[in-house]
Coordinates of C-alpha atoms and ligand atoms in Angstrom, one line a residue:
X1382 CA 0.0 0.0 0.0
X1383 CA 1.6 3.5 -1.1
X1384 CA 0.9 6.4 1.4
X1385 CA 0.8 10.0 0.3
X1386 CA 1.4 11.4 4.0
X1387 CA 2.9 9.1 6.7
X1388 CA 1.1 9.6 10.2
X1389 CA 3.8 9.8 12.9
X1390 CA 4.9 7.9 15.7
X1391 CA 2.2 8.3 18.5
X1392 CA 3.1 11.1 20.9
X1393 CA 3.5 8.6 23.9
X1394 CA 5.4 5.6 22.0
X1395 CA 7.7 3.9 24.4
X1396 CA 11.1 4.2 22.9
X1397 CA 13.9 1.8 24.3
X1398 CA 16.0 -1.3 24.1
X1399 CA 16.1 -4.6 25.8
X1400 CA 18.2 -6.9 27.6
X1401 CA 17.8 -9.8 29.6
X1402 CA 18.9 -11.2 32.7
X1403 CA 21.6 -14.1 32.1
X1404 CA 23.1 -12.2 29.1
X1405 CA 23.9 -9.0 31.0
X1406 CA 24.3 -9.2 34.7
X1407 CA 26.9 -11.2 35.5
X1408 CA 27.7 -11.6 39.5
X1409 CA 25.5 -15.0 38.3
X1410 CA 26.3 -16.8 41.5
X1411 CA 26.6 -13.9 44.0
X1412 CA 24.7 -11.9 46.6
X1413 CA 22.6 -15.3 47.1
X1414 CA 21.6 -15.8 43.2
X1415 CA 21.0 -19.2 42.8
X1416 CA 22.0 -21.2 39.3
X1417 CA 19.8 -21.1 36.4
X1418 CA 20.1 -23.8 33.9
X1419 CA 21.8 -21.0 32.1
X1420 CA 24.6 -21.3 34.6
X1421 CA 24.7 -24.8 34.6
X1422 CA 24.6 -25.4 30.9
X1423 CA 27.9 -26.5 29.0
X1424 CA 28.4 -23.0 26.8
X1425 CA 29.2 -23.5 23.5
X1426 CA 32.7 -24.0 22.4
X1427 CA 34.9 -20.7 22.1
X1428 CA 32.4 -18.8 23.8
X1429 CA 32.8 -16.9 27.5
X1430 CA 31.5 -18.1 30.6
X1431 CA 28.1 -16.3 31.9
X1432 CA 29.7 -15.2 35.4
X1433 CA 30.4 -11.8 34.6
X1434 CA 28.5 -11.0 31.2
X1435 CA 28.6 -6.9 30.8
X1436 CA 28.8 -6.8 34.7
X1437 CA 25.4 -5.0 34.6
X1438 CA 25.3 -5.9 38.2
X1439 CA 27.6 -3.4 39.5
X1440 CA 27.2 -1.1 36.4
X1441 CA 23.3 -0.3 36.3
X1442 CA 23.3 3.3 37.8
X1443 CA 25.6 3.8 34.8
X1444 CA 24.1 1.8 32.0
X1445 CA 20.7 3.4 33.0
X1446 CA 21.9 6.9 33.1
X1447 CA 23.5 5.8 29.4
X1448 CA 19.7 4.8 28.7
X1449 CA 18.7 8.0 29.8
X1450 CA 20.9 10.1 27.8
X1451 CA 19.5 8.5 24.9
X1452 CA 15.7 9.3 25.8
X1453 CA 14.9 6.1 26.2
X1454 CA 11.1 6.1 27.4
X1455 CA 11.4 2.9 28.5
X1456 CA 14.1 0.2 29.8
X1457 CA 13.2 -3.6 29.0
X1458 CA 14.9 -6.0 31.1
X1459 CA 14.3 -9.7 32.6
X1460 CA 14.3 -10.2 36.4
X1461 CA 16.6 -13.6 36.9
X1462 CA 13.9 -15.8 38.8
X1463 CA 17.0 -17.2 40.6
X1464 CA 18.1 -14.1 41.8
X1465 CA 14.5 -13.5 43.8
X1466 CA 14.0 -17.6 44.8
X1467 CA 17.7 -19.2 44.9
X1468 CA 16.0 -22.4 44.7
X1469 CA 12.7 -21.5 42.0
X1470 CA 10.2 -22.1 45.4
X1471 CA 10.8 -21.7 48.6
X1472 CA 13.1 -18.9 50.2
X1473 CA 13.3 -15.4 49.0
X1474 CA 16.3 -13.5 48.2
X1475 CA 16.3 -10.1 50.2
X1476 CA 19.5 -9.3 48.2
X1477 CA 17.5 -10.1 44.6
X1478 CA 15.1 -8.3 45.7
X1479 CA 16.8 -5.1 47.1
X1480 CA 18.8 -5.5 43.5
X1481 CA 16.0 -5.1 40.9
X1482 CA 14.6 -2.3 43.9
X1483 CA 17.7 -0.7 42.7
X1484 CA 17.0 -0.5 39.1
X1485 CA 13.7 -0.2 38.6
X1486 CA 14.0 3.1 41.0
X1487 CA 16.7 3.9 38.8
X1488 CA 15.0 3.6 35.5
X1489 CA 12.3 6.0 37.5
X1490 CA 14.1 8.3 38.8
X1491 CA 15.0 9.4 34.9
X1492 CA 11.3 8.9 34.2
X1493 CA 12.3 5.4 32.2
X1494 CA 9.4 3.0 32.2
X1495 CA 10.6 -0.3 33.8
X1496 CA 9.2 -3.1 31.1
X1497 CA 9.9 -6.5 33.2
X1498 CA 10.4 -9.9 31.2
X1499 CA 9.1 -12.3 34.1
X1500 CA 11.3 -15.4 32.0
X1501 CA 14.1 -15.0 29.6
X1502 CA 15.4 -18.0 29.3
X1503 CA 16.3 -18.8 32.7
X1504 CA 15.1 -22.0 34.7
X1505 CA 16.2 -22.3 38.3
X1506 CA 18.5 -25.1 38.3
X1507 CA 16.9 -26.9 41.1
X1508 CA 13.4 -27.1 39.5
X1509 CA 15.1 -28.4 36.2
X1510 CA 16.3 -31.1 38.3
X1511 CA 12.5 -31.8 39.2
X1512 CA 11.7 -31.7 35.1
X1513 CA 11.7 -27.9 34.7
X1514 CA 8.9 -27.0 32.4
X1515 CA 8.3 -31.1 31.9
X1516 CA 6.5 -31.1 35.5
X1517 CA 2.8 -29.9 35.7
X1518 CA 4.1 -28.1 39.6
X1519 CA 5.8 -25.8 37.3
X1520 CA 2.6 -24.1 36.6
X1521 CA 2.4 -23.2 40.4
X1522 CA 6.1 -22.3 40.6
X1523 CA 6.1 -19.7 37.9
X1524 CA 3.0 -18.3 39.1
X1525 CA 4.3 -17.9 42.7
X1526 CA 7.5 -16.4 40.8
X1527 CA 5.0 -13.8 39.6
X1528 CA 3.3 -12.8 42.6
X1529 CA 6.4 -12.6 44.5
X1530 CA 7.3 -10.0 41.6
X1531 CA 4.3 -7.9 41.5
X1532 CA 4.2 -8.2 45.6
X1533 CA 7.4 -6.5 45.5
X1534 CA 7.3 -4.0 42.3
X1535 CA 3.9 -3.6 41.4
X1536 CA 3.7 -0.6 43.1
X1537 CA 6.2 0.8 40.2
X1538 CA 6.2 -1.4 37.4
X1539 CA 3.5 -1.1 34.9
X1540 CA 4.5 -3.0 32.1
X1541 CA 5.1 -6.6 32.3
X1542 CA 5.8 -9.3 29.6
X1543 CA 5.4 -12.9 30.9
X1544 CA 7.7 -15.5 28.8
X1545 CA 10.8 -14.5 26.0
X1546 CA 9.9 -16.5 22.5
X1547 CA 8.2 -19.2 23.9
X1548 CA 7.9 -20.8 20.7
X1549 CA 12.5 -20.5 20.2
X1550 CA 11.9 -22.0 23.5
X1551 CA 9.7 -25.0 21.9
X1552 CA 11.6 -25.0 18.6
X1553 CA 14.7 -24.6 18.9
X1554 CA 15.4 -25.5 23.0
X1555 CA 18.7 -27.3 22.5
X1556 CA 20.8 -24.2 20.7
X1557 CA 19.2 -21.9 23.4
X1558 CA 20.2 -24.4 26.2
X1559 CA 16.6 -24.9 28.1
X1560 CA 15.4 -28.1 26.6
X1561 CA 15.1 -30.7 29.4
X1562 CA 14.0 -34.6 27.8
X1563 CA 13.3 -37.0 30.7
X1564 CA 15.4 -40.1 30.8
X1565 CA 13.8 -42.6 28.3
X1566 CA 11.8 -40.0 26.3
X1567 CA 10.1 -41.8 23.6
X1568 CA 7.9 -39.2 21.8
X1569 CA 9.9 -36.0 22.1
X1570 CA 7.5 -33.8 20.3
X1571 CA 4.8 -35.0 23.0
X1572 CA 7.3 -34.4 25.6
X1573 CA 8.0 -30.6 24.2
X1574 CA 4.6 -30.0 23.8
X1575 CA 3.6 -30.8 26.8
X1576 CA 6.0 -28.3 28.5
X1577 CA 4.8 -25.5 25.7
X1578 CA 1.2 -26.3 27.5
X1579 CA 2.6 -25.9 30.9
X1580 CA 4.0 -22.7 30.0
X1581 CA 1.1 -21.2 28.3
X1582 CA -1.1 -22.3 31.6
X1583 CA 1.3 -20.7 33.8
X1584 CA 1.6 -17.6 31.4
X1585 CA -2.2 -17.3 32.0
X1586 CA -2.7 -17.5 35.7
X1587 CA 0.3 -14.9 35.4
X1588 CA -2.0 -12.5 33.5
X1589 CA -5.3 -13.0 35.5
X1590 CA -3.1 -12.7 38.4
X1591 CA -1.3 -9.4 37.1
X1592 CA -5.1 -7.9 37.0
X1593 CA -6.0 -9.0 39.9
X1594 CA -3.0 -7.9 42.2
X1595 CA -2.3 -4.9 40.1
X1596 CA -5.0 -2.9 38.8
X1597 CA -3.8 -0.7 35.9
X1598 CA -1.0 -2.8 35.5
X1599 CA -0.4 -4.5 31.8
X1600 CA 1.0 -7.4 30.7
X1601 CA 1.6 -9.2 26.9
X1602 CA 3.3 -11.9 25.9
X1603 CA 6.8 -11.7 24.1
X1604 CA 7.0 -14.3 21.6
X1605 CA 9.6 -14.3 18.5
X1606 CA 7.2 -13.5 15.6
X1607 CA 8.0 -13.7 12.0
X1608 CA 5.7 -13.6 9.0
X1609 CA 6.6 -17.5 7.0
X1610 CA 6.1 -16.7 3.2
X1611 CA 5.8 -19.3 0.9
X1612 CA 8.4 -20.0 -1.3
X1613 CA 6.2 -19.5 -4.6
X1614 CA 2.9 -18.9 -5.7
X1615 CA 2.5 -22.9 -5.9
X1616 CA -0.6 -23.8 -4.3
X1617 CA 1.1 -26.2 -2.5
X1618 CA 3.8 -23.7 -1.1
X1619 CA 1.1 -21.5 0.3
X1620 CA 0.1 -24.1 2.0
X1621 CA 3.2 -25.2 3.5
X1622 CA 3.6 -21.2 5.0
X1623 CA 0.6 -21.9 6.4
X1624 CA 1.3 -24.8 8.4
X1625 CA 4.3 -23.3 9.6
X1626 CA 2.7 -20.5 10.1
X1627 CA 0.7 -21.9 12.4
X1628 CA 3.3 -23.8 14.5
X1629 CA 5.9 -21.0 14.2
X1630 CA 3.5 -17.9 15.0
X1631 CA 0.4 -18.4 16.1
X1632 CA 0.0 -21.3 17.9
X1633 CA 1.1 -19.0 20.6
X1634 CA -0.9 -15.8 20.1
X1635 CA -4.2 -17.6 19.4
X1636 CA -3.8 -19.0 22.8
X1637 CA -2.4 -16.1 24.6
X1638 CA -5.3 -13.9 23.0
X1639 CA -8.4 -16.3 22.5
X1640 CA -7.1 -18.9 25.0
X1641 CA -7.5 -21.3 22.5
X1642 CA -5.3 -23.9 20.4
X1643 CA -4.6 -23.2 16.7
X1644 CA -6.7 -25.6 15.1
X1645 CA -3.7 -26.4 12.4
X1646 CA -1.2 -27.0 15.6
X1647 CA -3.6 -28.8 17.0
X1648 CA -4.2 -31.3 14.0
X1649 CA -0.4 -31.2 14.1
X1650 CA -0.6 -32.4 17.5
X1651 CA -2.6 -35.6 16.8
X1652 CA -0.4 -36.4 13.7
X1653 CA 2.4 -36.9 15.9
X1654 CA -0.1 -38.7 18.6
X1655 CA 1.6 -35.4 21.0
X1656 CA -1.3 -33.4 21.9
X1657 CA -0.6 -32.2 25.4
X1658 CA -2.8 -33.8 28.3
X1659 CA -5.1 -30.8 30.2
X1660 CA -4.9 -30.9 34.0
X1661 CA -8.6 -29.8 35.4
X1662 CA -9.2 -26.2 35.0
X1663 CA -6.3 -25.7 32.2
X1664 CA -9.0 -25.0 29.6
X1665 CA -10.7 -22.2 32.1
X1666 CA -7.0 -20.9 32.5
X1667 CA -6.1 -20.2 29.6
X1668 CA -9.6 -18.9 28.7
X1669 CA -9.4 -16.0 32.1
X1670 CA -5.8 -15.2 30.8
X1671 CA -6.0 -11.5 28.8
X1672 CA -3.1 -9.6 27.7
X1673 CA -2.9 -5.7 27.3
X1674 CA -1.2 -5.7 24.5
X1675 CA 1.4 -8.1 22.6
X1676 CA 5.0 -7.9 22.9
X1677 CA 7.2 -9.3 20.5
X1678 CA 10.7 -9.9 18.9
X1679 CA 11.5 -9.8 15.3
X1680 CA 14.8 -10.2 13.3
X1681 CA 14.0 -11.6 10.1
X1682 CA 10.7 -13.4 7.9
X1683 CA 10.8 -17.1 7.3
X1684 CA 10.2 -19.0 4.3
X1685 CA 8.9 -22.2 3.5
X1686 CA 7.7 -24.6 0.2
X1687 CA 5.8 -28.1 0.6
X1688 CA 7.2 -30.8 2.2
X1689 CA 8.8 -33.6 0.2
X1690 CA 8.2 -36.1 3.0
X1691 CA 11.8 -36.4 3.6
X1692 CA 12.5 -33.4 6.7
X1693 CA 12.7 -34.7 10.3
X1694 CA 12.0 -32.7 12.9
X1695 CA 15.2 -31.1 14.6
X1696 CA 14.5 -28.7 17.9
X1697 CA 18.4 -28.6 17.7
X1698 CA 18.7 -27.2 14.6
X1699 CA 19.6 -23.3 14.6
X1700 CA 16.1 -21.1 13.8
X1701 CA 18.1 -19.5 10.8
X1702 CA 18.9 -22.6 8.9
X1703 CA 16.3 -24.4 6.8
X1704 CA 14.0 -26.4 9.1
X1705 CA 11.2 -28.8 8.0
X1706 CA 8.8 -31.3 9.0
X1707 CA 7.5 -34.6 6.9
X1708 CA 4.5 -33.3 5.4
X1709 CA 4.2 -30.0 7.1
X1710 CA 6.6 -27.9 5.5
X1711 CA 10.5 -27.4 4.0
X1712 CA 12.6 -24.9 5.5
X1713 CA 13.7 -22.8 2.2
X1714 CA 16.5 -20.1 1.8
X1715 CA 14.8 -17.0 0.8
X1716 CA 17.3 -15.8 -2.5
X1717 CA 15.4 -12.1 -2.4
X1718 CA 17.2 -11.1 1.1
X1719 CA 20.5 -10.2 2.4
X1720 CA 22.4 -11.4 5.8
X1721 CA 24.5 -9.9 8.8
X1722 CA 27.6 -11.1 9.5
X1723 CA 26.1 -13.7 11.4
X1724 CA 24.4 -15.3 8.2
X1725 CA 21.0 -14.1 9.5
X1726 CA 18.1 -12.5 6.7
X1727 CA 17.3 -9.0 6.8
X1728 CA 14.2 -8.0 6.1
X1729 CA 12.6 -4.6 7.3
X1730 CA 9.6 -5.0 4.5
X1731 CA 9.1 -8.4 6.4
X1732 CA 8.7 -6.4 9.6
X1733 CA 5.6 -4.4 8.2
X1734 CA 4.1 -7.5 7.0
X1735 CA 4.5 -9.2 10.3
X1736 CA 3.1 -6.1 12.0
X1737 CA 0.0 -5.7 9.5
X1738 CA -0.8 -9.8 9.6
X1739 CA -0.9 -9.7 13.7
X1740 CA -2.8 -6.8 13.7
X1741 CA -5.3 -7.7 11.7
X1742 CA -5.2 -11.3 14.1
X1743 CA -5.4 -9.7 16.8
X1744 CA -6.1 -6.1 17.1
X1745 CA -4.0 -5.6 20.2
X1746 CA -1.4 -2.9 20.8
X1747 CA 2.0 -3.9 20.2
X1748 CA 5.5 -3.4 21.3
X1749 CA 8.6 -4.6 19.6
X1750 CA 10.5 -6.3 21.9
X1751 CA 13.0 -7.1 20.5
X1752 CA 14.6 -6.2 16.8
X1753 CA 18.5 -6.0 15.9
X1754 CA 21.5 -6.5 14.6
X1755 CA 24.6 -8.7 16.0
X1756 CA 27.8 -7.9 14.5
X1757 CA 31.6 -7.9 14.9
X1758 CA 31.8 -4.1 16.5
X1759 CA 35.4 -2.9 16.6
X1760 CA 36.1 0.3 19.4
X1761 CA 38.4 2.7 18.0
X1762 CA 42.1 3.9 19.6
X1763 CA 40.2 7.4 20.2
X1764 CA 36.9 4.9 22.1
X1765 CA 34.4 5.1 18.6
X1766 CA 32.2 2.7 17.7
X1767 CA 31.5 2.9 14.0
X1768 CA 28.7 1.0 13.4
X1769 CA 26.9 2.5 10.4
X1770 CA 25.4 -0.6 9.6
X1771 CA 23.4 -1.1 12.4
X1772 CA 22.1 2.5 12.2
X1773 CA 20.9 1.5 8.4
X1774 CA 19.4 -1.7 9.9
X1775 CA 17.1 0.1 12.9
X1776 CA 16.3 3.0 10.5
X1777 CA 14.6 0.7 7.5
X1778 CA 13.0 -1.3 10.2
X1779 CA 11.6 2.0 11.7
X1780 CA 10.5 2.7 8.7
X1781 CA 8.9 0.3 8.2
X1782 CA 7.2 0.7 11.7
X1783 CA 6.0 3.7 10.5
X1784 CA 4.3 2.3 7.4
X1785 CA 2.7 -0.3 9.4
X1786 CA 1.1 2.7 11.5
X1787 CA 0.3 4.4 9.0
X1788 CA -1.1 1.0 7.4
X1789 CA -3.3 1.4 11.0
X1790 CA -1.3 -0.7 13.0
X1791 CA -1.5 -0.2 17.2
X1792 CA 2.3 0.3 17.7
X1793 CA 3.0 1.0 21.6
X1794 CA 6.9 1.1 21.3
X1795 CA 9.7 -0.1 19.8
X1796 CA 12.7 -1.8 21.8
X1797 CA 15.5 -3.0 20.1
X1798 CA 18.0 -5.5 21.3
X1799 CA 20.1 -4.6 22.8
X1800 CA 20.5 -1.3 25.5
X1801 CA 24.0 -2.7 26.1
X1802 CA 26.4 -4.7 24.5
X1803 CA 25.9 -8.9 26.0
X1804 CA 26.2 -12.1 25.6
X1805 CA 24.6 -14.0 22.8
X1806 CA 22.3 -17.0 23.7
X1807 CA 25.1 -19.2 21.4
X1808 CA 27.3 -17.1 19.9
X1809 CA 29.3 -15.4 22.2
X1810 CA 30.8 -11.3 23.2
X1811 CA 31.7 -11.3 19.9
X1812 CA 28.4 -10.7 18.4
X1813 CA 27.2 -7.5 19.7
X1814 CA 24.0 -5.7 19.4
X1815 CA 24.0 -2.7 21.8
X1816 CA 24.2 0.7 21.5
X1817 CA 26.3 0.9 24.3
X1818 CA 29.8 -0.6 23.6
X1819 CA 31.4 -2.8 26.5
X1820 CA 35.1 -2.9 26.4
X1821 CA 35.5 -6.7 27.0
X1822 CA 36.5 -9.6 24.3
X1823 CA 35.3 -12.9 24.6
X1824 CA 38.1 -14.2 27.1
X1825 CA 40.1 -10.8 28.1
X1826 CA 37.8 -9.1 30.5
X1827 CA 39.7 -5.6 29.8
X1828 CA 38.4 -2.6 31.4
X1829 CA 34.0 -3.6 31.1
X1830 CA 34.0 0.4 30.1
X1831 CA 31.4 2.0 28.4
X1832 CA 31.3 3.4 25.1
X1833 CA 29.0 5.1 23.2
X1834 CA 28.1 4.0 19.3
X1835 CA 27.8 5.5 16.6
X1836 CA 23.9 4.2 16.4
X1837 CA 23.8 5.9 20.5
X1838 CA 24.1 9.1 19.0
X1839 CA 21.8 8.2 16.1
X1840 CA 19.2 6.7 18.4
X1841 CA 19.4 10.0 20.5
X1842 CA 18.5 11.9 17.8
X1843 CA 15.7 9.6 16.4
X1844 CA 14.2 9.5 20.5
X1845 CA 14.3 13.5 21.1
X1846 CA 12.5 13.9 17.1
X1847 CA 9.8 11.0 17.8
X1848 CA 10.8 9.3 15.1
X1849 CA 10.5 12.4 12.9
X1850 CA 14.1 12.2 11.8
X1851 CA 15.3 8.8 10.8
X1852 CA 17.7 9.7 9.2
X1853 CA 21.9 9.4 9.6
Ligands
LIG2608 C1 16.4 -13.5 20.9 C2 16.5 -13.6 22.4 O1 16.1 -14.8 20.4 O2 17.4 -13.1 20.1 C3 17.8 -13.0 23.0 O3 15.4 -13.2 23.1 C4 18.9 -13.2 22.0 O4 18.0 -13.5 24.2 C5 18.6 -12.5 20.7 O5 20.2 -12.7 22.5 C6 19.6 -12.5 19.6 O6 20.0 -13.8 19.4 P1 21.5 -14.3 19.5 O7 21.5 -15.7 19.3 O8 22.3 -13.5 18.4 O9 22.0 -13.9 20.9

């Protein structure tokens, strides 16, 4: 759709950037932090330890105050579930909860909105040992996880977001670390999909909870969305996007939004003889669990063409490589888009697609969790960052944001990953996204400085014009 005029960015759009917990902190085992599976996990080869991260644990007054100078309108951040209950249940942490105190009165006093993610990735060690996500308790643990949070922020923290990408977390659990197979597992999909129900009970009792202990408080969801195009006008291809669709996308939105299961997923499901067993009052659950809005992260579109009956599923295969499924639908390499250093698509026109399709889904506000570019950032001898090719990245998809209001689209805010340079979930220091540089290499701790980018100043500028001025 061409636009004569564009309509701007709405007056009180929360502009931002993300981070999350186990990728930032550090000080992972200190203060009475308990381990996360995150800190029990072998990291990949060649990559850093998560024990100091960009030490955002001694470093927030300063990162925030970074944040600040920036504009940022909000600050989106995970609160480690270990930090607050060492052992998942049980004991609380007076020290984890003094900590995120600390920030979140931080962020305030600069008039940052504090945009909690309740999970990013981070299962307390101790209930993985009990079958993490695998055990039906874990309903009642994350949901006494989220009382204990809005018990102790609620009075300041308005926005909340319950799980990061779910669905990576369904998908694609072995590169992110989480997935947890019983001994003996014999249908692995049902076993998956049986957590995925777990989580999306627990996500809503979180919600109905979030009303009920917090009124005027909101809360979304935060799954990775991307629009799956088919591969070619082929009939067949269209319908292999769908499917994919389904189990990539929406499966998780219908549900968050309509309480209900994708009826495609569903018939997935019984294909694979894996449809996840309801414990009484699941269905009612999920049906009395409402978001406020949807939160979500987006890098890059997928694409897919029909199945040849050949694919096998692979949750450990990496989200950017072709995936399939035997009759469902063939991962395919999309020849129209370029990659980052990192071999990832980039596809801002994808973004506005993704944007108009949920929208018209689900007529929700929404806020862009998450949206970025990792790459090889080198600091200067005189402390630069030139990182002009992130800056072109975030300005085509803001651009594209901006269509997609103008299109009609609700957008709430935009938060790109990431505020400060981290950790990547597999790929190391080495791949940052920040606008904040952190002077640290993948082994050599250095300095843990701060510098600002390049795309800092650029994002300054693009804060204090709302949006007006995209350009370099
Ligand atoms: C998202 C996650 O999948 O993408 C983040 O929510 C992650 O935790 C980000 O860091 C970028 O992915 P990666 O693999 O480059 O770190």
């Amino acid at each position: 759709m061409l636009h004569k005029k564009l309509k701007p960015f709405p007056s009180d759009f929360l502009w931002g950037a993300s981070t999350s917990a186990y990728q930032v902190e550090g000080a992972n085992l200190i203060d009475g932090k308990g381990p996360s599976c995150q800190d029990v996990k072998k990291v990949p080869e060649g990559t850093s330890e998560l024990d100091v991260c960009a030490d955002q644990y001694h470093r927030y007054k300063e990162d925030i105050a970074l944040m600040a100078e920036m504009g940022f309108k909000t600050y989106r951040f995970s609160i480690a579930w270990t930090r607050i209950l060492p052992n998942g249940t049980g004991e609380v942490n007076p020290k984890g909860i003094e900590y995120y105190n600390n920030v979140i009165n931080e962020c305030l006093k600069y008039g940052i909105e504090p945009l909690v993610t309740m999970f990013h990735f981070d299962m307390p060690a101790a209930l993985d040992e009990r079958g993490s996500w695998g055990n039906p308790e874990s309903v009642d643990w994350f949901v006494n996880f989220a009382k204990v949070m809005y018990e102790n922020y609620g009075d300041r923290v308005k926005y909340w977001l319950t799980i990061n990408e779910q669905n990576m977390l369904t998908l694609v659990g072995p590169v992110i670390g989480t997935l947890h197979l019983p001994e003996g597992c014999t249908n692995e999909i049902k076993e998956i999909y049986q957590q995925n129900h777990h989580m999306l009970v627990a996500q809503a009792k979180a919600m109905a909870l979030c009303h009920e202990m917090i009124p005027g408080a909101k809360i979304g969801p935060a799954p990775n969305i991307s629009l799956v195009y088919p591969a070619s006008c082929k009939p067949e291809d269209v319908l292999a996007a769908q499917n994919y669709n389904a189990i990539r996308n929406w499966l998780y939105l219908d549900m968050a939004v309509y309480g209900v299961y994708n009826n495609l997923v569903w018939a997935y499901l019984e294909e694979h003889d894996a449809c996840p067993t309801f414990a009484p009052g699941d269905a009612e659950a999920l049906k009395n669990g409402h978001p406020d809005f949807i939160g979500f992260n987006y890098y890059n579109t997928a694409t897919c063409e029909a199945s040849d009956g050949t694919e096998t599923m692979d949750p450990g295969a990496d989200q950017q490589t072709a995936r399939g499924e035997a009759g469902f639908y063939r991962g395919f390499k999309n020849p129209n888009l370029p990659t980052t250093e990192f071999g990832w698509e980039i596809d801002p026109m994808g973004f506005r697609a993704t944007i108009r399709e949920m929208y018209s889904r689900y007529r929700l506000p929404m806020i862009v969790t998450e949206n970025g570019l990792g790459a090889y950032d080198k600091l200067t001898e005189d402390g630069k960052v030139h990182d002009q090719y992130r800056i072109e990245y975030l300005r085509k998809h803001l651009e594209q944001v901006q269509l997609a209001i103008t299109d009609g689209c609700e957008m709430m805010g935009y938060c790109p990953w990431s505020a400060v340079d981290l950790i990547s979930t597999h790929e190391g220091m080495v791949k940052r996204y920040g606008f904040i540089y952190v002077d640290r290499e993948e082994f050599d701790l250095k300095t843990l400085d701060r510098y600002r980018k390049d795309s800092f100043y650029w994002y300054k500028k693009v804060i204090a014009t709302n949006g007006d001025d995209l350009s370099d």
